[in-house]
Amino acid sequence: MLRNQRLRMNLRLAFGGFFIGILTASLVWSFQGVRESREQAALGMPGGVTVLYTFEGPWVIAAADAAAAREELKTYVRERSLALVISSTGDGRPEILVHDPHGLVSWFPRVAPEDLNSAVSEVYLLKGTYSERRWSESAATPLLPSGVVVAGVISIPPDAGLLLDRVQYARRVGREPLPPGRYAVNTTDETQVRHVLSLLRRMGLAIAGRFEAPPPTVGNVILEGSVAFALVVLLSGHGCIALYWSLYLRERAGEFGAGGRRARLRGLVREYLVGGLPGLAAGAVLGVFLAGLMVAVVGRAPLSAGNLQMLAGVAVAAVISVMATWSTTLYVGSAPGAAGR
């Protein structure tokens, strides 16, 4: 292959690889975004999670009946090996209530079983909040309820879905009435969810809405609309690029048909494949990192070391995929009879 011919071929391959790189990065970003949103909805709990949005019901519930329902709820969560996380909404207290007898919530300190019904109300200040800064300075912490004891400071991972401007501290579910808010329990089993709903109604809480977050498995995430759309666009992009490259190969079909010898054919395919690797790799890598840069600019957030590592992996995957598409196009374009089509 002449030098100028190889250069023109690599430019064509780089052009196709560039767009495949952008589409591959877009698919991965969509996948990552959906996975993170599911993890945020789960509040750091494992498995599928059901979130129930509650408000104060219009019916009157006796305090003793509400307390009995609360204790039944705590017992049910413990017996079913579940966890319950309650976060404030609206003008409620800036707190998170956790009932986690089996230590399923990774960011909340686990306590001994005998301490679950302790009369001492302990709170864990969230790192980076106003209350944590005031407490570290030995100043008054007006946002804490009276009579509580600060047990320490905890950090909540960013993907736990809790906004530190809305919550200041976390504590265990105790003997106080449970407030309206967002109730998250790590199950999507309809029987278990219905039982939890019945106990909440017995506590005087009405249901304003419900949201289910299945486990963030690959299959569940791919079924999301944005990820499925990005996947279809990527596959369509591969098809369009293969067609674009096949038109180039048709122009050079005479070389594949010359002599009609199988050895000559294999040599040409190998020459086109190996000779096109620089263009394929350069285009795909450039497309992936340009897409990452665009995401960083639009999101106004610099790329972290983790983001760069992820983009490097995406770039490798994009190079492999465009090599597969180019190899397939070469195989089809060099098949017997291709020269005459």
mmCIF file of C-alpha atoms in Angstrom:
data_model
loop_
_atom_site.group_PDB
_atom_site.id
_atom_site.type_symbol
_atom_site.label_atom_id
_atom_site.label_comp_id
_atom_site.label_asym_id
_atom_site.label_seq_id
_atom_site.Cartn_x
_atom_site.Cartn_y
_atom_site.Cartn_z
ATOM 1 C CA MET A 1 0.000 0.000 0.000
ATOM 2 C CA LEU A 2 1.383 3.365 -0.970
ATOM 3 C CA ARG A 3 2.117 5.884 1.739
ATOM 4 C CA ASN A 4 -0.498 8.395 0.553
ATOM 5 C CA GLN A 5 -3.106 5.670 0.288
ATOM 6 C CA ARG A 6 -2.396 4.524 3.832
ATOM 7 C CA LEU A 7 -2.618 8.110 5.097
ATOM 8 C CA ARG A 8 -6.001 8.628 3.426
ATOM 9 C CA MET A 9 -7.239 5.326 4.796
ATOM 10 C CA ASN A 10 -6.162 6.233 8.344
ATOM 11 C CA LEU A 11 -7.916 9.581 8.072
ATOM 12 C CA ARG A 12 -11.135 7.806 7.110
ATOM 13 C CA LEU A 13 -10.723 5.324 9.947
ATOM 14 C CA ALA A 14 -9.912 8.091 12.440
ATOM 15 C CA PHE A 15 -13.051 9.955 11.366
ATOM 16 C CA GLY A 16 -15.195 6.903 12.050
ATOM 17 C CA GLY A 17 -13.377 5.994 15.247
ATOM 18 C CA PHE A 18 -13.812 9.540 16.537
ATOM 19 C CA PHE A 19 -17.610 9.334 16.432
ATOM 20 C CA ILE A 20 -17.652 5.802 17.795
ATOM 21 C CA GLY A 21 -15.510 7.038 20.696
ATOM 22 C CA ILE A 22 -17.973 9.846 21.454
ATOM 23 C CA LEU A 23 -20.953 7.478 21.314
ATOM 24 C CA THR A 24 -19.206 4.884 23.491
ATOM 25 C CA ALA A 25 -18.361 7.497 26.119
ATOM 26 C CA SER A 26 -21.958 8.778 26.015
ATOM 27 C CA LEU A 27 -23.268 5.276 26.690
ATOM 28 C CA VAL A 28 -20.916 4.797 29.632
ATOM 29 C CA TRP A 29 -21.799 8.204 31.120
ATOM 30 C CA SER A 30 -25.517 7.379 30.799
ATOM 31 C CA PHE A 31 -24.940 4.016 32.444
ATOM 32 C CA GLN A 32 -22.945 5.629 35.238
ATOM 33 C CA GLY A 33 -25.550 8.339 35.802
ATOM 34 C CA VAL A 34 -28.428 5.875 36.071
ATOM 35 C CA ARG A 35 -26.447 3.623 38.405
ATOM 36 C CA GLU A 36 -25.553 6.539 40.677
ATOM 37 C CA SER A 37 -29.151 7.787 40.744
ATOM 38 C CA ARG A 38 -30.305 4.334 41.825
ATOM 39 C CA GLU A 39 -27.664 4.247 44.546
ATOM 40 C CA GLN A 40 -28.755 7.686 45.734
ATOM 41 C CA ALA A 41 -32.364 6.559 45.913
ATOM 42 C CA ALA A 42 -31.194 3.581 47.985
ATOM 43 C CA LEU A 43 -29.634 5.864 50.653
ATOM 44 C CA GLY A 44 -26.627 3.589 50.874
ATOM 45 C CA MET A 45 -28.669 0.424 51.528
ATOM 46 C CA PRO A 46 -28.001 -2.811 49.637
ATOM 47 C CA GLY A 47 -30.373 -4.392 47.145
ATOM 48 C CA GLY A 48 -33.651 -3.018 45.863
ATOM 49 C CA VAL A 49 -35.187 -0.168 47.828
ATOM 50 C CA THR A 50 -38.721 1.177 48.135
ATOM 51 C CA VAL A 51 -39.108 4.830 49.104
ATOM 52 C CA LEU A 52 -42.421 5.948 50.636
ATOM 53 C CA TYR A 53 -43.239 9.656 50.891
ATOM 54 C CA THR A 54 -45.535 10.305 53.842
ATOM 55 C CA PHE A 55 -47.442 13.178 55.427
ATOM 56 C CA GLU A 56 -49.596 13.589 58.521
ATOM 57 C CA GLY A 57 -52.904 11.820 57.887
ATOM 58 C CA PRO A 58 -56.273 13.473 58.540
ATOM 59 C CA TRP A 59 -57.442 10.742 60.907
ATOM 60 C CA VAL A 60 -56.920 10.754 64.650
ATOM 61 C CA ILE A 61 -54.672 8.076 66.118
ATOM 62 C CA ALA A 62 -54.303 7.453 69.842
ATOM 63 C CA ALA A 63 -50.737 7.872 71.068
ATOM 64 C CA ALA A 64 -50.705 4.340 72.488
ATOM 65 C CA ASP A 65 -51.839 2.845 69.171
ATOM 66 C CA ALA A 66 -49.201 4.814 67.234
ATOM 67 C CA ALA A 67 -46.507 3.672 69.674
ATOM 68 C CA ALA A 68 -47.594 0.058 69.332
ATOM 69 C CA ALA A 69 -47.462 0.310 65.519
ATOM 70 C CA ARG A 70 -43.990 1.868 65.735
ATOM 71 C CA GLU A 71 -42.685 -1.004 67.836
ATOM 72 C CA GLU A 72 -44.276 -3.499 65.448
ATOM 73 C CA LEU A 73 -42.509 -1.782 62.560
ATOM 74 C CA LYS A 74 -39.146 -2.001 64.329
ATOM 75 C CA THR A 75 -39.727 -5.664 65.108
ATOM 76 C CA TYR A 76 -40.793 -6.418 61.531
ATOM 77 C CA VAL A 77 -37.671 -4.744 60.124
ATOM 78 C CA ARG A 78 -35.466 -6.739 62.491
ATOM 79 C CA GLU A 79 -37.167 -10.089 61.835
ATOM 80 C CA ARG A 80 -37.043 -9.654 58.049
ATOM 81 C CA SER A 81 -33.335 -8.613 58.144
ATOM 82 C CA LEU A 82 -34.175 -5.213 56.647
ATOM 83 C CA ALA A 83 -33.109 -1.636 57.336
ATOM 84 C CA LEU A 84 -35.187 1.523 57.571
ATOM 85 C CA VAL A 85 -33.936 5.047 56.881
ATOM 86 C CA ILE A 86 -36.199 8.043 57.496
ATOM 87 C CA SER A 87 -35.159 11.460 56.201
ATOM 88 C CA SER A 88 -36.880 14.764 56.810
ATOM 89 C CA THR A 89 -38.827 16.624 54.156
ATOM 90 C CA GLY A 90 -40.237 20.131 54.177
ATOM 91 C CA ASP A 91 -40.039 21.898 57.529
ATOM 92 C CA GLY A 92 -39.320 18.825 59.604
ATOM 93 C CA ARG A 93 -36.299 18.354 61.805
ATOM 94 C CA PRO A 94 -32.975 18.340 59.915
ATOM 95 C CA GLU A 95 -32.326 14.725 60.873
ATOM 96 C CA ILE A 96 -32.044 11.182 59.603
ATOM 97 C CA LEU A 97 -33.578 8.375 61.623
ATOM 98 C CA VAL A 98 -32.096 4.907 61.147
ATOM 99 C CA HIS A 99 -33.301 1.507 62.299
ATOM 100 C CA ASP A 100 -30.600 -0.929 61.234
ATOM 101 C CA PRO A 101 -30.440 -3.974 63.542
ATOM 102 C CA HIS A 102 -28.197 -5.945 61.146
ATOM 103 C CA GLY A 103 -25.690 -3.268 60.108
ATOM 104 C CA LEU A 104 -26.839 -2.987 56.486
ATOM 105 C CA VAL A 105 -26.402 0.783 56.242
ATOM 106 C CA SER A 106 -22.670 1.115 55.732
ATOM 107 C CA TRP A 107 -22.361 4.772 56.764
ATOM 108 C CA PHE A 108 -24.266 4.450 60.066
ATOM 109 C CA PRO A 109 -22.485 3.072 63.161
ATOM 110 C CA ARG A 110 -23.678 -0.350 64.176
ATOM 111 C CA VAL A 111 -24.708 -0.833 67.783
ATOM 112 C CA ALA A 112 -25.150 -3.844 70.024
ATOM 113 C CA PRO A 113 -28.659 -5.408 69.961
ATOM 114 C CA GLU A 114 -29.272 -4.444 73.597
ATOM 115 C CA ASP A 115 -28.712 -0.766 72.739
ATOM 116 C CA LEU A 116 -31.439 -0.652 70.075
ATOM 117 C CA ASN A 117 -34.089 0.133 72.708
ATOM 118 C CA SER A 118 -31.898 2.311 74.881
ATOM 119 C CA ALA A 119 -33.579 5.283 76.521
ATOM 120 C CA VAL A 120 -30.496 7.427 75.848
ATOM 121 C CA SER A 121 -30.948 9.471 72.674
ATOM 122 C CA GLU A 122 -27.616 9.693 70.850
ATOM 123 C CA VAL A 123 -26.977 11.639 67.677
ATOM 124 C CA TYR A 124 -24.174 11.442 65.134
ATOM 125 C CA LEU A 125 -23.330 14.755 63.553
ATOM 126 C CA LEU A 126 -22.791 14.690 59.811
ATOM 127 C CA LYS A 127 -19.314 15.793 58.788
ATOM 128 C CA GLY A 128 -19.280 19.141 57.007
ATOM 129 C CA THR A 129 -22.560 20.432 58.430
ATOM 130 C CA TYR A 130 -23.160 23.593 60.413
ATOM 131 C CA SER A 131 -23.892 21.586 63.561
ATOM 132 C CA GLU A 132 -20.650 19.623 63.251
ATOM 133 C CA ARG A 133 -18.625 22.817 62.943
ATOM 134 C CA ARG A 134 -20.367 24.383 65.946
ATOM 135 C CA TRP A 135 -19.865 21.251 68.045
ATOM 136 C CA SER A 136 -16.170 20.994 67.103
ATOM 137 C CA GLU A 137 -15.763 24.595 68.291
ATOM 138 C CA SER A 138 -17.460 23.708 71.616
ATOM 139 C CA ALA A 139 -20.249 26.130 70.769
ATOM 140 C CA ALA A 140 -23.990 25.724 71.117
ATOM 141 C CA THR A 141 -25.689 23.607 68.495
ATOM 142 C CA PRO A 142 -29.208 25.057 68.217
ATOM 143 C CA LEU A 143 -30.373 22.677 65.479
ATOM 144 C CA LEU A 144 -30.108 19.622 67.732
ATOM 145 C CA PRO A 145 -33.139 18.542 69.758
ATOM 146 C CA SER A 146 -32.890 19.060 73.490
ATOM 147 C CA GLY A 147 -31.722 16.236 75.685
ATOM 148 C CA VAL A 148 -29.619 14.417 73.112
ATOM 149 C CA VAL A 149 -26.028 13.298 73.492
ATOM 150 C CA VAL A 150 -23.521 13.736 70.657
ATOM 151 C CA ALA A 151 -21.946 10.326 70.108
ATOM 152 C CA GLY A 152 -19.556 11.386 67.374
ATOM 153 C CA VAL A 153 -19.204 12.555 63.794
ATOM 154 C CA ILE A 154 -19.896 10.373 60.765
ATOM 155 C CA SER A 155 -19.322 10.839 57.049
ATOM 156 C CA ILE A 156 -21.953 9.989 54.492
ATOM 157 C CA PRO A 157 -20.722 9.036 51.015
ATOM 158 C CA PRO A 158 -21.781 11.411 48.236
ATOM 159 C CA ASP A 159 -23.758 8.667 46.488
ATOM 160 C CA ALA A 160 -26.005 8.115 49.517
ATOM 161 C CA GLY A 161 -28.437 10.712 48.186
ATOM 162 C CA LEU A 162 -28.560 12.887 51.326
ATOM 163 C CA LEU A 163 -28.152 16.655 51.053
ATOM 164 C CA LEU A 164 -26.104 18.116 53.886
ATOM 165 C CA ASP A 165 -27.896 21.450 53.626
ATOM 166 C CA ARG A 166 -31.140 19.710 54.628
ATOM 167 C CA VAL A 167 -29.911 17.327 57.332
ATOM 168 C CA GLN A 168 -27.522 17.927 60.188
ATOM 169 C CA TYR A 169 -27.378 14.717 62.164
ATOM 170 C CA ALA A 170 -28.433 11.066 62.250
ATOM 171 C CA ARG A 171 -29.759 8.985 65.091
ATOM 172 C CA ARG A 172 -31.426 5.661 65.756
ATOM 173 C CA VAL A 173 -35.169 5.226 65.778
ATOM 174 C CA GLY A 174 -36.094 5.435 69.437
ATOM 175 C CA ARG A 175 -39.278 5.672 71.469
ATOM 176 C CA GLU A 176 -40.429 8.997 70.063
ATOM 177 C CA PRO A 177 -43.260 9.192 67.520
ATOM 178 C CA LEU A 178 -41.987 8.825 63.973
ATOM 179 C CA PRO A 179 -42.399 11.999 61.901
ATOM 180 C CA PRO A 180 -43.709 12.294 58.340
ATOM 181 C CA GLY A 181 -41.003 12.282 55.689
ATOM 182 C CA ARG A 182 -39.270 9.907 53.323
ATOM 183 C CA TYR A 183 -39.265 6.304 54.497
ATOM 184 C CA ALA A 184 -36.812 4.041 52.675
ATOM 185 C CA VAL A 185 -36.766 0.294 53.268
ATOM 186 C CA ASN A 186 -34.462 -2.058 51.397
ATOM 187 C CA THR A 187 -37.048 -4.326 49.821
ATOM 188 C CA THR A 188 -39.207 -4.289 46.705
ATOM 189 C CA ASP A 189 -41.234 -7.328 47.757
ATOM 190 C CA GLU A 190 -44.862 -6.251 47.458
ATOM 191 C CA THR A 191 -46.023 -8.235 50.497
ATOM 192 C CA GLN A 192 -43.388 -6.671 52.724
ATOM 193 C CA VAL A 193 -44.027 -3.171 51.375
ATOM 194 C CA ARG A 194 -47.776 -3.505 51.957
ATOM 195 C CA HIS A 195 -47.148 -4.564 55.541
ATOM 196 C CA VAL A 196 -44.901 -1.546 56.123
ATOM 197 C CA LEU A 197 -47.591 0.694 54.600
ATOM 198 C CA SER A 198 -50.225 -0.693 56.937
ATOM 199 C CA LEU A 199 -48.018 0.002 59.968
ATOM 200 C CA LEU A 200 -47.353 3.569 58.796
ATOM 201 C CA ARG A 201 -51.093 4.184 58.437
ATOM 202 C CA ARG A 202 -51.617 2.855 61.942
ATOM 203 C CA MET A 203 -49.115 5.504 63.088
ATOM 204 C CA GLY A 204 -51.244 8.200 61.467
ATOM 205 C CA LEU A 205 -49.163 8.681 58.311
ATOM 206 C CA ALA A 206 -50.697 8.964 54.850
ATOM 207 C CA ILE A 207 -48.818 8.058 51.670
ATOM 208 C CA ALA A 208 -48.136 10.874 49.207
ATOM 209 C CA GLY A 209 -46.065 8.855 46.753
ATOM 210 C CA ARG A 210 -43.941 5.789 46.221
ATOM 211 C CA PHE A 211 -40.756 5.116 44.344
ATOM 212 C CA GLU A 212 -38.990 1.824 43.724
ATOM 213 C CA ALA A 213 -35.286 1.491 42.973
ATOM 214 C CA PRO A 214 -34.404 -2.071 41.892
ATOM 215 C CA PRO A 215 -30.863 -3.304 42.515
ATOM 216 C CA PRO A 216 -28.391 -1.438 40.253
ATOM 217 C CA THR A 217 -27.539 -4.528 38.184
ATOM 218 C CA VAL A 218 -26.341 -4.274 34.597
ATOM 219 C CA GLY A 219 -29.639 -5.618 33.273
ATOM 220 C CA ASN A 220 -31.783 -3.181 35.271
ATOM 221 C CA VAL A 221 -29.671 -0.199 34.284
ATOM 222 C CA ILE A 222 -29.657 -1.085 30.575
ATOM 223 C CA LEU A 223 -33.464 -1.170 30.601
ATOM 224 C CA GLU A 224 -33.538 2.493 31.608
ATOM 225 C CA GLY A 225 -34.698 4.720 28.760
ATOM 226 C CA SER A 226 -31.612 6.928 28.542
ATOM 227 C CA VAL A 227 -29.193 3.982 28.589
ATOM 228 C CA ALA A 228 -31.232 1.977 26.081
ATOM 229 C CA PHE A 229 -31.376 4.993 23.768
ATOM 230 C CA ALA A 230 -27.608 5.535 24.021
ATOM 231 C CA LEU A 231 -27.023 1.840 23.282
ATOM 232 C CA VAL A 232 -29.250 1.951 20.187
ATOM 233 C CA VAL A 233 -27.473 5.093 18.960
ATOM 234 C CA LEU A 234 -24.075 3.432 19.473
ATOM 235 C CA LEU A 235 -25.089 0.313 17.547
ATOM 236 C CA SER A 236 -26.572 2.469 14.786
ATOM 237 C CA GLY A 237 -23.335 4.457 14.718
ATOM 238 C CA HIS A 238 -21.345 1.267 14.188
ATOM 239 C CA GLY A 239 -23.642 0.365 11.316
ATOM 240 C CA CYS A 240 -23.303 3.788 9.672
ATOM 241 C CA ILE A 241 -19.526 3.804 10.030
ATOM 242 C CA ALA A 242 -19.319 0.277 8.600
ATOM 243 C CA LEU A 243 -21.327 1.464 5.584
ATOM 244 C CA TYR A 244 -19.072 4.506 5.203
ATOM 245 C CA TRP A 245 -15.957 2.309 5.310
ATOM 246 C CA SER A 246 -17.467 -0.238 2.919
ATOM 247 C CA LEU A 247 -17.883 2.505 0.308
ATOM 248 C CA TYR A 248 -14.163 3.186 0.612
ATOM 249 C CA LEU A 249 -13.390 -0.497 0.216
ATOM 250 C CA ARG A 250 -15.598 -0.663 -2.876
ATOM 251 C CA GLU A 251 -13.370 1.941 -4.480
ATOM 252 C CA ARG A 252 -10.401 -0.396 -3.913
ATOM 253 C CA ALA A 253 -12.271 -3.612 -4.650
ATOM 254 C CA GLY A 254 -9.991 -4.339 -7.590
ATOM 255 C CA GLU A 255 -7.090 -4.989 -5.233
ATOM 256 C CA PHE A 256 -9.038 -7.685 -3.413
ATOM 257 C CA GLY A 257 -10.105 -9.377 -6.621
ATOM 258 C CA ALA A 258 -6.714 -9.218 -8.324
ATOM 259 C CA GLY A 259 -5.286 -12.651 -9.012
ATOM 260 C CA GLY A 260 -8.050 -14.408 -7.107
ATOM 261 C CA ARG A 261 -5.541 -16.081 -4.820
ATOM 262 C CA ARG A 262 -6.477 -16.762 -1.242
ATOM 263 C CA ALA A 263 -2.994 -15.891 0.067
ATOM 264 C CA ARG A 264 -3.107 -12.541 -1.684
ATOM 265 C CA LEU A 265 -6.518 -11.870 -0.208
ATOM 266 C CA ARG A 266 -5.382 -12.648 3.328
ATOM 267 C CA GLY A 267 -2.341 -10.464 2.874
ATOM 268 C CA LEU A 268 -4.410 -7.498 1.735
ATOM 269 C CA VAL A 269 -6.853 -7.857 4.608
ATOM 270 C CA ARG A 270 -3.992 -8.084 7.085
ATOM 271 C CA GLU A 271 -2.328 -5.064 5.498
ATOM 272 C CA TYR A 272 -5.499 -2.986 5.685
ATOM 273 C CA LEU A 273 -6.188 -4.077 9.259
ATOM 274 C CA VAL A 274 -2.693 -3.528 10.640
ATOM 275 C CA GLY A 275 -2.136 -0.405 8.569
ATOM 276 C CA GLY A 276 -5.377 1.111 9.836
ATOM 277 C CA LEU A 277 -4.683 0.629 13.549
ATOM 278 C CA PRO A 278 -3.136 4.107 14.075
ATOM 279 C CA GLY A 279 -6.181 5.853 12.636
ATOM 280 C CA LEU A 280 -8.649 3.662 14.520
ATOM 281 C CA ALA A 281 -6.891 4.118 17.858
ATOM 282 C CA ALA A 282 -6.264 7.854 17.495
ATOM 283 C CA GLY A 283 -9.838 8.613 16.463
ATOM 284 C CA ALA A 284 -11.484 6.500 19.157
ATOM 285 C CA VAL A 285 -9.275 7.806 21.968
ATOM 286 C CA LEU A 286 -9.759 11.417 20.869
ATOM 287 C CA GLY A 287 -13.529 10.957 20.723
ATOM 288 C CA VAL A 288 -13.725 9.411 24.196
ATOM 289 C CA PHE A 289 -11.661 12.099 25.929
ATOM 290 C CA LEU A 290 -13.393 14.905 24.040
ATOM 291 C CA ALA A 291 -16.729 13.551 25.252
ATOM 292 C CA GLY A 292 -15.381 13.442 28.811
ATOM 293 C CA LEU A 293 -14.142 17.010 28.502
ATOM 294 C CA MET A 294 -17.540 18.135 27.247
ATOM 295 C CA VAL A 295 -19.250 16.492 30.222
ATOM 296 C CA ALA A 296 -16.837 18.237 32.599
ATOM 297 C CA VAL A 297 -17.419 21.635 30.961
ATOM 298 C CA VAL A 298 -21.213 21.308 30.907
ATOM 299 C CA GLY A 299 -21.307 19.963 34.454
ATOM 300 C CA ARG A 300 -18.780 22.578 35.630
ATOM 301 C CA ALA A 301 -16.844 19.910 37.500
ATOM 302 C CA PRO A 302 -13.213 18.985 36.829
ATOM 303 C CA LEU A 303 -12.431 15.416 35.893
ATOM 304 C CA SER A 304 -11.230 13.508 38.920
ATOM 305 C CA ALA A 305 -8.589 10.793 38.890
ATOM 306 C CA GLY A 306 -11.396 8.230 38.978
ATOM 307 C CA ASN A 307 -13.056 9.855 35.956
ATOM 308 C CA LEU A 308 -9.808 9.789 34.005
ATOM 309 C CA GLN A 309 -9.263 6.150 34.890
ATOM 310 C CA MET A 310 -12.788 5.346 33.731
ATOM 311 C CA LEU A 311 -12.243 7.243 30.470
ATOM 312 C CA ALA A 312 -9.052 5.304 29.865
ATOM 313 C CA GLY A 313 -10.991 2.064 30.177
ATOM 314 C CA VAL A 314 -13.712 3.407 27.873
ATOM 315 C CA ALA A 315 -11.050 4.390 25.337
ATOM 316 C CA VAL A 316 -9.677 0.845 25.308
ATOM 317 C CA ALA A 317 -13.192 -0.541 24.818
ATOM 318 C CA ALA A 318 -13.865 1.950 22.010
ATOM 319 C CA VAL A 319 -10.635 1.001 20.214
ATOM 320 C CA ILE A 320 -11.479 -2.699 20.451
ATOM 321 C CA SER A 321 -15.028 -2.112 19.175
ATOM 322 C CA VAL A 322 -13.942 -0.047 16.155
ATOM 323 C CA MET A 323 -11.294 -2.653 15.354
ATOM 324 C CA ALA A 324 -14.021 -5.297 15.366
ATOM 325 C CA THR A 325 -16.226 -3.167 13.090
ATOM 326 C CA TRP A 326 -13.335 -2.479 10.695
ATOM 327 C CA SER A 327 -12.378 -6.173 10.645
ATOM 328 C CA THR A 328 -15.967 -7.160 9.886
ATOM 329 C CA THR A 329 -16.189 -4.543 7.153
ATOM 330 C CA LEU A 330 -12.944 -5.838 5.646
ATOM 331 C CA TYR A 331 -14.161 -9.413 5.759
ATOM 332 C CA VAL A 332 -17.465 -8.570 4.064
ATOM 333 C CA GLY A 333 -15.872 -6.185 1.594
ATOM 334 C CA SER A 334 -13.204 -8.689 0.584
ATOM 335 C CA ALA A 335 -15.532 -11.668 0.254
ATOM 336 C CA PRO A 336 -15.711 -13.362 -3.153
ATOM 337 C CA GLY A 337 -17.929 -11.336 -5.412
ATOM 338 C CA ALA A 338 -17.478 -8.103 -3.448
ATOM 339 C CA ALA A 339 -15.444 -6.577 -6.218
ATOM 340 C CA GLY A 340 -18.276 -6.918 -8.636
ATOM 341 C CA ARG A 341 -20.979 -5.516 -6.416
#
